[in-house]
PDB file of C-alpha atoms and ligand atoms in Angstrom:
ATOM      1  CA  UNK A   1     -56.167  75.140 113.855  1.00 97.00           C
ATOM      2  CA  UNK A   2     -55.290  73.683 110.786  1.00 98.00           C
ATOM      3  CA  UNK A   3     -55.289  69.959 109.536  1.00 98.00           C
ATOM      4  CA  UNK A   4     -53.778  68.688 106.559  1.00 98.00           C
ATOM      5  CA  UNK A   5     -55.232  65.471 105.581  1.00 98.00           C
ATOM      6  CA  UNK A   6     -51.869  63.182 105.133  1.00 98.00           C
ATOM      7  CA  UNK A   7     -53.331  59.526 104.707  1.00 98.00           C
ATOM      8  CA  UNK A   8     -57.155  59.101 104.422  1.00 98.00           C
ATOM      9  CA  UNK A   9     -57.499  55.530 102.671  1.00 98.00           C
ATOM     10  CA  UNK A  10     -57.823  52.446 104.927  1.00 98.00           C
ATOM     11  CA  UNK A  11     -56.267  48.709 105.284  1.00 97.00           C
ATOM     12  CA  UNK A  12     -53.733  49.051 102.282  1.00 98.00           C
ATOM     13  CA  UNK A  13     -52.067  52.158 100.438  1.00 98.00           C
ATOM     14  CA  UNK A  14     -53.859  51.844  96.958  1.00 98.00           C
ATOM     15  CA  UNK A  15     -51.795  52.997  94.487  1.00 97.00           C
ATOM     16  CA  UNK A  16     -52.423  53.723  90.528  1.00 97.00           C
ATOM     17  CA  UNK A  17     -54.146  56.154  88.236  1.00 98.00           C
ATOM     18  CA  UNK A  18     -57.262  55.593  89.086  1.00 98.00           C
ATOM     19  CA  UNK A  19     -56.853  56.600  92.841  1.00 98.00           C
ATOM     20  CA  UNK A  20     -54.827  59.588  92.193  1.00 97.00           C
ATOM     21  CA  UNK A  21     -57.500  62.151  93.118  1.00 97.00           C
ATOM     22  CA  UNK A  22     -58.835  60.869  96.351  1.00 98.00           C
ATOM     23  CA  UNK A  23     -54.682  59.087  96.689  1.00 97.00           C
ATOM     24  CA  UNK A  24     -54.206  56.353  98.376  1.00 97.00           C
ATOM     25  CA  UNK A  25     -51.926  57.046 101.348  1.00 98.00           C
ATOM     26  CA  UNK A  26     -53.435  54.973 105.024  1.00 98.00           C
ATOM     27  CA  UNK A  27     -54.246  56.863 108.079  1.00 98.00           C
ATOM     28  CA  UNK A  28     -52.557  59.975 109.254  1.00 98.00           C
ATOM     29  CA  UNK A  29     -54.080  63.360 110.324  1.00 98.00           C
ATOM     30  CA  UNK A  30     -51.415  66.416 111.195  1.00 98.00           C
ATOM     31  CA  UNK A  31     -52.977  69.152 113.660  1.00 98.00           C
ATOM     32  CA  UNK A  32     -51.091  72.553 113.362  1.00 98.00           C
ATOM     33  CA  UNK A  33     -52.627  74.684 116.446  1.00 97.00           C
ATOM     34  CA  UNK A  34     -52.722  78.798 115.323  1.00 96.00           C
ATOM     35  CA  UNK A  35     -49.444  80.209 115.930  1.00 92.00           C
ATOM     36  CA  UNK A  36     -47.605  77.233 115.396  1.00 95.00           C
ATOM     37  CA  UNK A  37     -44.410  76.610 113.068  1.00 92.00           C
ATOM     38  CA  UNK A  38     -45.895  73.436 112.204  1.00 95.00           C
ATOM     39  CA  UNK A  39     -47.405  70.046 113.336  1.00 98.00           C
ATOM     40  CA  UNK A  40     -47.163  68.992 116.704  1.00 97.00           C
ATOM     41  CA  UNK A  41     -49.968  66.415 116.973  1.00 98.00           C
ATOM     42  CA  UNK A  42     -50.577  63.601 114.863  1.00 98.00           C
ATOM     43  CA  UNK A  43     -53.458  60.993 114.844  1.00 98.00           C
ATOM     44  CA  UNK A  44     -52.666  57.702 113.198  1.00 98.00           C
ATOM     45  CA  UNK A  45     -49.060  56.661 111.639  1.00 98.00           C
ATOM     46  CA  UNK A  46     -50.203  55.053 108.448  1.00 98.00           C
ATOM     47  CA  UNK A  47     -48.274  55.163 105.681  1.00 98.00           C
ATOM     48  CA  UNK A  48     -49.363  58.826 104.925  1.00 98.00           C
ATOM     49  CA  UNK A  49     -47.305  60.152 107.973  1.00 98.00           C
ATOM     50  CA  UNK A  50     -44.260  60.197 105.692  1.00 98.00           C
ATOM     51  CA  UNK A  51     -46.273  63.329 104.151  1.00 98.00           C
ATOM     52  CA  UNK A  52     -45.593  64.894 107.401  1.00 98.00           C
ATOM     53  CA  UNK A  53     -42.076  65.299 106.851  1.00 98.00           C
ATOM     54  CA  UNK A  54     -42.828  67.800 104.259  1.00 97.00           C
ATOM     55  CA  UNK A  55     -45.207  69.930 106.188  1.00 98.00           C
ATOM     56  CA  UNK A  56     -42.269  70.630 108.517  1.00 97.00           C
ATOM     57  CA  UNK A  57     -39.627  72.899 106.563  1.00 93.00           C
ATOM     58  CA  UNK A  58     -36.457  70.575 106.551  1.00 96.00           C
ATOM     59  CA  UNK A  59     -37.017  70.592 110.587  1.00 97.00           C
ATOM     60  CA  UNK A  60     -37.380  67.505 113.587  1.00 98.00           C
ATOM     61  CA  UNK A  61     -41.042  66.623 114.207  1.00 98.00           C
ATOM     62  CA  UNK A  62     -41.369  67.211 118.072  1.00 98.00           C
ATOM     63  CA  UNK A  63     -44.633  66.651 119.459  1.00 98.00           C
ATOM     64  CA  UNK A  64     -47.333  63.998 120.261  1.00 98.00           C
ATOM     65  CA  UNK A  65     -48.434  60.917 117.754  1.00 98.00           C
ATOM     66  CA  UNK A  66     -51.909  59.410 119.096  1.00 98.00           C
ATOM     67  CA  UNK A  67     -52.868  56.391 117.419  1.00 98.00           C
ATOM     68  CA  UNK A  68     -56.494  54.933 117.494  1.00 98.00           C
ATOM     69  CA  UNK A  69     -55.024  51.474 117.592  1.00 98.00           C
ATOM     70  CA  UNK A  70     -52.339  49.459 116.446  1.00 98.00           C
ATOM     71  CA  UNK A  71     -53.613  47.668 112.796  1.00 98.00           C
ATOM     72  CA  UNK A  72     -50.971  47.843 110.248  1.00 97.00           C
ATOM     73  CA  UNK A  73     -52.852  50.724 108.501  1.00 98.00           C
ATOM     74  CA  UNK A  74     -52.462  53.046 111.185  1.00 98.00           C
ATOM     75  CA  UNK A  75     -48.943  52.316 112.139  1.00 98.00           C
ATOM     76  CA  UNK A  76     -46.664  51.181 108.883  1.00 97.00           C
ATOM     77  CA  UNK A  77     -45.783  54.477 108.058  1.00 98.00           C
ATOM     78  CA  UNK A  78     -43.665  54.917 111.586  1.00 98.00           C
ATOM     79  CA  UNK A  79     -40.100  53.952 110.651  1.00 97.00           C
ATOM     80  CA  UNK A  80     -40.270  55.779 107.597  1.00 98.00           C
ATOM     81  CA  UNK A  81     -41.548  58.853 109.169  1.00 98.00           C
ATOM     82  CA  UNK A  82     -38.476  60.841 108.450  1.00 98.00           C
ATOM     83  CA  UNK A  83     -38.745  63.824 110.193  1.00 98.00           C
ATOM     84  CA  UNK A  84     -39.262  61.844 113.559  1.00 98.00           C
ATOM     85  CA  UNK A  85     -36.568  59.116 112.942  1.00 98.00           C
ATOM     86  CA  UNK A  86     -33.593  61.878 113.414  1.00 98.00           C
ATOM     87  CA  UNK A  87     -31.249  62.733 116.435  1.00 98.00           C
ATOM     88  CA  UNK A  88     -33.083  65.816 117.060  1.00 98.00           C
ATOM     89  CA  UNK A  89     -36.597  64.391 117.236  1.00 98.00           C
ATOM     90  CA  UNK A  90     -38.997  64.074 120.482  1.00 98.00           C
ATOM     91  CA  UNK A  91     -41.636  62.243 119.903  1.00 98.00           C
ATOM     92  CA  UNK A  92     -44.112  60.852 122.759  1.00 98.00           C
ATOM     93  CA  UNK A  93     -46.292  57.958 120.926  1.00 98.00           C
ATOM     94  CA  UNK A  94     -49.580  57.283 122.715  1.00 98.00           C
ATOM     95  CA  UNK A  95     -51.639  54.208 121.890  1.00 98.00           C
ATOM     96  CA  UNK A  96     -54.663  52.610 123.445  1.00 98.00           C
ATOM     97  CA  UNK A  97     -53.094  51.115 126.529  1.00 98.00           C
ATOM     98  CA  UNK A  98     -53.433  47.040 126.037  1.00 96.00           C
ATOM     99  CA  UNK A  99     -56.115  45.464 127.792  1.00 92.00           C
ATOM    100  CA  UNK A 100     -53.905  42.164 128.051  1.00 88.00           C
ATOM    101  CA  UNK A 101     -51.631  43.684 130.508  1.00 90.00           C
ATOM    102  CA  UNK A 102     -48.820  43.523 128.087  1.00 90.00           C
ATOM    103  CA  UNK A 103     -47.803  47.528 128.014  1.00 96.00           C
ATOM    104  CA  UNK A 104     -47.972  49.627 125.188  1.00 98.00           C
ATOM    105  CA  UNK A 105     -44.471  49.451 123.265  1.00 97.00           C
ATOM    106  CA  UNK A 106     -44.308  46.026 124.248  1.00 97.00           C
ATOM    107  CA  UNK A 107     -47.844  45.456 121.944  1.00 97.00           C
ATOM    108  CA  UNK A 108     -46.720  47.825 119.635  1.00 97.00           C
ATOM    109  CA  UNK A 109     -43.015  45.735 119.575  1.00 97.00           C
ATOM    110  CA  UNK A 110     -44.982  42.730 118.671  1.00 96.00           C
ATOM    111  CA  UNK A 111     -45.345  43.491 114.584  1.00 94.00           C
ATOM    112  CA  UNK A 112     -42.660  45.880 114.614  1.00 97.00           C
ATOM    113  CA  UNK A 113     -39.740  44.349 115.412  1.00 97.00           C
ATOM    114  CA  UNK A 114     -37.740  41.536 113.574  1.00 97.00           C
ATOM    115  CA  UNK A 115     -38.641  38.936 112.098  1.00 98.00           C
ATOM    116  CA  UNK A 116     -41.582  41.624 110.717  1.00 96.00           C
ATOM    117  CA  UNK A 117     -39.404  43.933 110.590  1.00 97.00           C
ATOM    118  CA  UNK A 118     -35.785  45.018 110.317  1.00 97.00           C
ATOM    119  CA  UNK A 119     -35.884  47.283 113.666  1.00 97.00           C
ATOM    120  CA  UNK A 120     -37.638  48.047 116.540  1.00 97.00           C
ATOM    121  CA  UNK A 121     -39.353  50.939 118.028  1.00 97.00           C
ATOM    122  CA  UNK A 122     -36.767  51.913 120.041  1.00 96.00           C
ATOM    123  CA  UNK A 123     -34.330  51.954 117.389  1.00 97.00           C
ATOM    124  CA  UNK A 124     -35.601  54.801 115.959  1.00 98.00           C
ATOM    125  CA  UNK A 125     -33.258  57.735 116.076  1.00 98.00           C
ATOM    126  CA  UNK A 126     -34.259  60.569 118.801  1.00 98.00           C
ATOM    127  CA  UNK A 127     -36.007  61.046 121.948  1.00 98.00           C
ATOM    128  CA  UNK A 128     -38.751  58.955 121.957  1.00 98.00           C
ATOM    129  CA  UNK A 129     -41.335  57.818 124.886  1.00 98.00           C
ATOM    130  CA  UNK A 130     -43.932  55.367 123.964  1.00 98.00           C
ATOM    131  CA  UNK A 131     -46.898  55.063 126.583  1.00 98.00           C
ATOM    132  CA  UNK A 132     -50.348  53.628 126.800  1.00 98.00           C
ATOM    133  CA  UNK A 133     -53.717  56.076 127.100  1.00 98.00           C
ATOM    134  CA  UNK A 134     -56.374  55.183 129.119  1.00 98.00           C
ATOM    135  CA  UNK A 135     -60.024  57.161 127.525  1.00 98.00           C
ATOM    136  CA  UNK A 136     -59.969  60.340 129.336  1.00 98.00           C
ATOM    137  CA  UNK A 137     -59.032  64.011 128.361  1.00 98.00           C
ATOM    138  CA  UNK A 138     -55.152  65.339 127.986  1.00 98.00           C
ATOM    139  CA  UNK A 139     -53.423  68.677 126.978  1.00 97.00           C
ATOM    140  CA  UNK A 140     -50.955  69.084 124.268  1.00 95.00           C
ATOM    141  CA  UNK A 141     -49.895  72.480 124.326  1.00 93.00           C
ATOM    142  CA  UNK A 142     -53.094  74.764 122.867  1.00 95.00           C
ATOM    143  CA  UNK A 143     -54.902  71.376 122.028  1.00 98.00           C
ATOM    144  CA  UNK A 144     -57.079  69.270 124.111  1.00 98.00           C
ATOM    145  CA  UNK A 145     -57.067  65.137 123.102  1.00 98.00           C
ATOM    146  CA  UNK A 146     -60.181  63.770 124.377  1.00 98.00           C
ATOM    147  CA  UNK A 147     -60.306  59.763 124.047  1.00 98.00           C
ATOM    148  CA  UNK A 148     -63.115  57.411 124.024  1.00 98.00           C
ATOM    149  CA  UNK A 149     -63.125  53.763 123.420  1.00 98.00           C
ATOM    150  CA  UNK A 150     -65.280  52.730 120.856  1.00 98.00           C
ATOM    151  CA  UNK A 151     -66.201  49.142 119.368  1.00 98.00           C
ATOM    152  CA  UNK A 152     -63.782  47.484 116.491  1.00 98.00           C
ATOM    153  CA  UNK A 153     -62.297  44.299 115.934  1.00 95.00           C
ATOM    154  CA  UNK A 154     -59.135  42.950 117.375  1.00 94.00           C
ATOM    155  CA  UNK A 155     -57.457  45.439 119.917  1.00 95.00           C
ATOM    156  CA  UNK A 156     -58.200  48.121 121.737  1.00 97.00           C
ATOM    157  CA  UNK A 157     -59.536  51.416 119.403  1.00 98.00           C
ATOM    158  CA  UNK A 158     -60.026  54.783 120.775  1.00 98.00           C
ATOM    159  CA  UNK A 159     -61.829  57.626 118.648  1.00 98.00           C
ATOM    160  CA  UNK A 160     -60.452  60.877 119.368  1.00 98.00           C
ATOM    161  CA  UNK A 161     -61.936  64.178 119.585  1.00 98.00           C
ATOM    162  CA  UNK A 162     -59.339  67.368 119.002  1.00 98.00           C
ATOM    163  CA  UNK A 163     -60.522  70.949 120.610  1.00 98.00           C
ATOM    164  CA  UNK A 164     -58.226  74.333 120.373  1.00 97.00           C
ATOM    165  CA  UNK A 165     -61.046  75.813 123.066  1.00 96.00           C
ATOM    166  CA  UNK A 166     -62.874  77.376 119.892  1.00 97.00           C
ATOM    167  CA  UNK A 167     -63.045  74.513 117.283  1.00 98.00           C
ATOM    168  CA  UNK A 168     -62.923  70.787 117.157  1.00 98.00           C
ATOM    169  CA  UNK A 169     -63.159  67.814 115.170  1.00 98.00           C
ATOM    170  CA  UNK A 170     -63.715  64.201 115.830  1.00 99.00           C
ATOM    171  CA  UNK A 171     -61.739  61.541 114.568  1.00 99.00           C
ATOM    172  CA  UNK A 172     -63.522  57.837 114.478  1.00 98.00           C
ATOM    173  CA  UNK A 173     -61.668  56.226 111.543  1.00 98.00           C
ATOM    174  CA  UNK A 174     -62.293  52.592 112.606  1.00 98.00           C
ATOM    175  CA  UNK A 175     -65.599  51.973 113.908  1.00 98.00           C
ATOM    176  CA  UNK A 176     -68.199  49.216 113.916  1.00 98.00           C
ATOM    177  CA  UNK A 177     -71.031  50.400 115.739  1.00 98.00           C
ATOM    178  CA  UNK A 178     -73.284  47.092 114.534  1.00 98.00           C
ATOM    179  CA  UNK A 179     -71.041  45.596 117.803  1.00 97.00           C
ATOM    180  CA  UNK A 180     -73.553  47.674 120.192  1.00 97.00           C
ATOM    181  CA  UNK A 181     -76.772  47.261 118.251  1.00 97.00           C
ATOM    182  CA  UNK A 182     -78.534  47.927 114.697  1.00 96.00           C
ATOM    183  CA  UNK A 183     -80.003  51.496 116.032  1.00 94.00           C
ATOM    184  CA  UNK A 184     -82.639  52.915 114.157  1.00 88.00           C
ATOM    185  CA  UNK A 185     -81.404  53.111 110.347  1.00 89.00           C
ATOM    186  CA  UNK A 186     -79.543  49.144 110.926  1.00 96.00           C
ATOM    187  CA  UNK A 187     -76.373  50.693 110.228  1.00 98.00           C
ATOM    188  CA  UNK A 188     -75.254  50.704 114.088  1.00 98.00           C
ATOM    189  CA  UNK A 189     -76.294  51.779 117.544  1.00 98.00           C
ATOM    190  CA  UNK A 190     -75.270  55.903 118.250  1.00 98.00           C
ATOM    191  CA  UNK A 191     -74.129  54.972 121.465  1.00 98.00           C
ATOM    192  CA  UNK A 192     -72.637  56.819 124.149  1.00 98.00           C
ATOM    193  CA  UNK A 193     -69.033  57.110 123.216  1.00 98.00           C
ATOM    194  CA  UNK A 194     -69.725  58.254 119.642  1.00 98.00           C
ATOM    195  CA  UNK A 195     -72.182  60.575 120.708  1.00 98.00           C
ATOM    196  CA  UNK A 196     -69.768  62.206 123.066  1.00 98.00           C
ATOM    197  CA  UNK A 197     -66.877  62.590 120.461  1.00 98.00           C
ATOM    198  CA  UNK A 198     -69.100  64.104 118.059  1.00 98.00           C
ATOM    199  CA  UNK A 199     -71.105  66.140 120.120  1.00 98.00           C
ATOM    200  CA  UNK A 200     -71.473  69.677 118.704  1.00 98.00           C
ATOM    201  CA  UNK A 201     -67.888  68.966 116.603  1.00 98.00           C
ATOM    202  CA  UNK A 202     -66.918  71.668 113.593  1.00 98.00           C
ATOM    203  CA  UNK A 203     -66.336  68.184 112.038  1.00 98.00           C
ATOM    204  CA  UNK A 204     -66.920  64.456 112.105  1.00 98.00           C
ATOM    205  CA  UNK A 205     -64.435  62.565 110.597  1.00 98.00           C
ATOM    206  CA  UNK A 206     -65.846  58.829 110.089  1.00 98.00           C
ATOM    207  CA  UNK A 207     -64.900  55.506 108.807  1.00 98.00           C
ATOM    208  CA  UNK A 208     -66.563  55.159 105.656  1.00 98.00           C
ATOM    209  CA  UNK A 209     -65.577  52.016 104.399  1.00 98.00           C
ATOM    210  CA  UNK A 210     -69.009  51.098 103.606  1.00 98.00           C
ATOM    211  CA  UNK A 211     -71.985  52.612 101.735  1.00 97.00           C
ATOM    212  CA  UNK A 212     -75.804  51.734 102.742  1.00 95.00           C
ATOM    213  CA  UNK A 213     -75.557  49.477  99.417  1.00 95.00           C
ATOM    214  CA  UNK A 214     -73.098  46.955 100.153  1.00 96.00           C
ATOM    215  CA  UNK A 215     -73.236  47.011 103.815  1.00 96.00           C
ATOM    216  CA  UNK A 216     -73.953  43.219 105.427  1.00 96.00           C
ATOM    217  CA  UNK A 217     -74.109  43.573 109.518  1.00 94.00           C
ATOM    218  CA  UNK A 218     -72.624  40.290 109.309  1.00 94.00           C
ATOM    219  CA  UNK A 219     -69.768  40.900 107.589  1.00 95.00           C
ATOM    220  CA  UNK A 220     -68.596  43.814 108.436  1.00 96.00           C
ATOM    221  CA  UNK A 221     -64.895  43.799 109.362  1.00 96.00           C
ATOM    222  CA  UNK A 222     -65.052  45.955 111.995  1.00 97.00           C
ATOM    223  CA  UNK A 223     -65.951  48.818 110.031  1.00 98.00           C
ATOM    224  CA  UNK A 224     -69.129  51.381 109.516  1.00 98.00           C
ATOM    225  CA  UNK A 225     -70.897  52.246 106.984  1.00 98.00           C
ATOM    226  CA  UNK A 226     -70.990  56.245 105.253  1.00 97.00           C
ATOM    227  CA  UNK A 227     -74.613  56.837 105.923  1.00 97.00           C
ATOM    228  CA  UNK A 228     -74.365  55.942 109.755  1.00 98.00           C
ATOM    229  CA  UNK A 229     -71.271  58.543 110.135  1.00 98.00           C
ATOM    230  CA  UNK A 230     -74.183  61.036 108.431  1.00 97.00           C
ATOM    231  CA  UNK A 231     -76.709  60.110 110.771  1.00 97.00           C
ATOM    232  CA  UNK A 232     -74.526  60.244 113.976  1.00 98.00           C
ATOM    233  CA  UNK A 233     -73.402  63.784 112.849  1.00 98.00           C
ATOM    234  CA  UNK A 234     -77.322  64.638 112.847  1.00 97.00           C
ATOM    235  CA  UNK A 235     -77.871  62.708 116.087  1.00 97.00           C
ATOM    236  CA  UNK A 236     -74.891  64.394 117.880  1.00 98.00           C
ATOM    237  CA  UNK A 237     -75.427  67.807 116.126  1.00 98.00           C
ATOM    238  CA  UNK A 238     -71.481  67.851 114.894  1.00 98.00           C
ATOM    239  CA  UNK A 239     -71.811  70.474 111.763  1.00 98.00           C
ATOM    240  CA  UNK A 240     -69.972  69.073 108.561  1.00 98.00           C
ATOM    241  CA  UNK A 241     -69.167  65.250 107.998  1.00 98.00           C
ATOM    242  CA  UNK A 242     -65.375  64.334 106.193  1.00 98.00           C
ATOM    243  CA  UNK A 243     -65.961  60.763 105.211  1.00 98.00           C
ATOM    244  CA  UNK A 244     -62.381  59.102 105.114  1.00 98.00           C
ATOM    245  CA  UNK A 245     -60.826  55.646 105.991  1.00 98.00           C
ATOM    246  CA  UNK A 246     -62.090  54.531 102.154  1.00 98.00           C
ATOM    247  CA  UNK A 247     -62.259  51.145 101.308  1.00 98.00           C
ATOM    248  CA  UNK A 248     -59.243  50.349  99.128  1.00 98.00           C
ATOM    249  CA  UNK A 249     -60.638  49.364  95.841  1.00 98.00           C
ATOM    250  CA  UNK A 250     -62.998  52.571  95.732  1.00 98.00           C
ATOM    251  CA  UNK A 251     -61.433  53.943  92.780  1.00 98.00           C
ATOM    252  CA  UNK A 252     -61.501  58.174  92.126  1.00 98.00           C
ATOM    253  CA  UNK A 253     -65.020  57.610  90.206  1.00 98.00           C
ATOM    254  CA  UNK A 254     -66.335  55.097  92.433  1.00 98.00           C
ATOM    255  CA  UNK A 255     -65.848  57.786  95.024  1.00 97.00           C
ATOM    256  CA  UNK A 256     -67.552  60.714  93.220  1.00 96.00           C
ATOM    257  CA  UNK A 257     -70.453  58.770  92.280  1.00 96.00           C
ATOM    258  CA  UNK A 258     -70.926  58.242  96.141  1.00 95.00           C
ATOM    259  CA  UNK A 259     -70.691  61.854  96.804  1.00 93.00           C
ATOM    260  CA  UNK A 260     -72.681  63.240  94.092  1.00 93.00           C
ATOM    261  CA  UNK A 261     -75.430  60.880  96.106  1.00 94.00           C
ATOM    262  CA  UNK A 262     -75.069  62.887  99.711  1.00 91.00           C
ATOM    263  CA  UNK A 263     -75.929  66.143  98.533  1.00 83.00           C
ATOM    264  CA  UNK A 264     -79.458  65.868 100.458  1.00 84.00           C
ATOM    265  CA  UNK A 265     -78.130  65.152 103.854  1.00 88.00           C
ATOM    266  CA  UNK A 266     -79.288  67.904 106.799  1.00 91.00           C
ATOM    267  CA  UNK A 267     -75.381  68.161 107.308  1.00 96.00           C
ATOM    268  CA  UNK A 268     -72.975  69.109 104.709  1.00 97.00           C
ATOM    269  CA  UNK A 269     -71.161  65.424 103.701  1.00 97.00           C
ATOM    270  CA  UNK A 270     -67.649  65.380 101.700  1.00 97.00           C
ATOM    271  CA  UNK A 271     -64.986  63.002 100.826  1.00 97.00           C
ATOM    272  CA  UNK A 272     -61.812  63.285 102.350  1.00 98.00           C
ATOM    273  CA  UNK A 273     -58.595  63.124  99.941  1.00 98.00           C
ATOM    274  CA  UNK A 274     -54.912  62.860 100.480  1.00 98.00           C
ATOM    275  CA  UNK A 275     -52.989  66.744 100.718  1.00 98.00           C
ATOM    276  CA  UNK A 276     -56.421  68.235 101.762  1.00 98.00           C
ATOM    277  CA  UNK A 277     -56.496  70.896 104.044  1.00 98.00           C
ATOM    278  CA  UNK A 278     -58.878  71.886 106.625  1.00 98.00           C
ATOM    279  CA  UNK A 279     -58.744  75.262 108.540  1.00 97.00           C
ATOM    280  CA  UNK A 280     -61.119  75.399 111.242  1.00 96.00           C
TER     281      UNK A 280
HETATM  282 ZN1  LIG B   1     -57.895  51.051 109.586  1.00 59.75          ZN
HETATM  283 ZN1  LIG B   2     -58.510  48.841 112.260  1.00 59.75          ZN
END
């Protein structure tokens, strides 16, 4: 499968010239399976999803979005995702279902929908279906979408873990493992959901909106820190590590001075970076 790496900064876009190597485009992850024309599942609709629209050849997108939750990072990008706002779109959007009982376009109607903004979901042009997920495994065509709660702040948040039946990669963007214990390093407890998604995984891509340096348990935002994401990929035995989900005022050297730092982890560590992309 292929993945091209649309949005990989987290809570703003971060624009300017000193983000332009790393970019600064919020969460959005396109999944071509082999044999396929183009994307047909997306994770996350941040503002990099309007990237997708360029992946697919002047086409309609017509396929599956799965979002890990509904913060404005990981959803913005959705009305101005071209290529799915068209008459000949299909588009089935899948979000954590809400514990409150509210439904899911209903929850996800709440920020997107006037006065916060112009439209609502369902004004978007197509055929779309918006439903809630409940953790638990589903097929999208060649691709399995396994989802598994996992601790954040405010709203449900599912990690993801994509498999073709020969490769996979999981997908844990916005985590904050402190919420189930330090574990051994202080960084966050490896427990059982994270462990699952990244068990054996070609790759585990990891909030990183922290580094060992300037994490505070107590102040943590909801988010995890780099060298835990290294240490579950050793715990879990996942292979590589794509750090992403960077913290918005990490500028392009900020960043590189961080990685030139990981070189002496047991698993190979890298920074993710807007227009990447990843053939597994
Ligand atoms: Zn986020
Ligand atoms: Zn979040």
């Amino acid at each position: 499968m292929r993945i091209n790496l649309c949005g990989t900064r987290g809570s703003t876009p971060a624009p300017g010239r000193d983000f332009v190597r790393y970019g600064g485009h919020t969460s959005c992850l396109a999944v071509t399976a082999d044999g396929a024309a183009g994307p047909e599942l997306l994770l996350d609709a941040g503002t990099g999803i309007r990237q997708v629209t360029g992946l697919l050849a002047g086409g309609p997108f017509r396929g599956t979005i799965a979002l890990t939750h509904l913060h404005w990072d990981h959803v913005q990008g959705l009305p101005f995702f071209a290529a799915g706002d068209r008459d000949d779109a299909r588009v089935s959007l899948l979000l954590p279902e809400p514990v409150e009982g509210t439904g899911a376009e209903a929850a996800l109607e709440r920020g997107f929908s006037p006065p916060n903004f112009p439209i609502t979901p369902r004004q978007l042009r197509g055929d779309w279906t918006i439903a809630g997920l409940e953790p638990g495994e589903i097929r999208r065509g060649q691709l399995t979408l396994l989802a598994r709660q996992i601790p954040h702040r405010g709203g449900r948040t599912f990690g993801y873990r994509v498999s073709d039946g020969r490769r996979s990669f999981a997908y844990l963007p916005d985590h904050c493992p402190t919420d189930l214990g330090s574990g051994p390093g202080g960084l966050g407890a490896y427990h059982e959901a994270a462990l699952e998604l990244a068990a054996g995984a070609d790759i585990l891509m990891h909030d990183s909106f922290w580094y060992a340096e300037d994490f505070d348990p107590a102040r943590t935002f909801g988010h995890a820190a780099a060298e835990y994401a290294i240490g579950l990929a050793e715990t879990a035995g996942a292979k590589r590590v794509l750090l992403l989900h960077h913290r918005p005022d990490r500028t392009d050297a900020e960043l590189e001075k961080k990685a030139a730092t990981l070189g002496d982890s047991q698993v190979p560590v890298t920074l993710a970076a807007d227009g990447e992309v990843i053939c597994l």
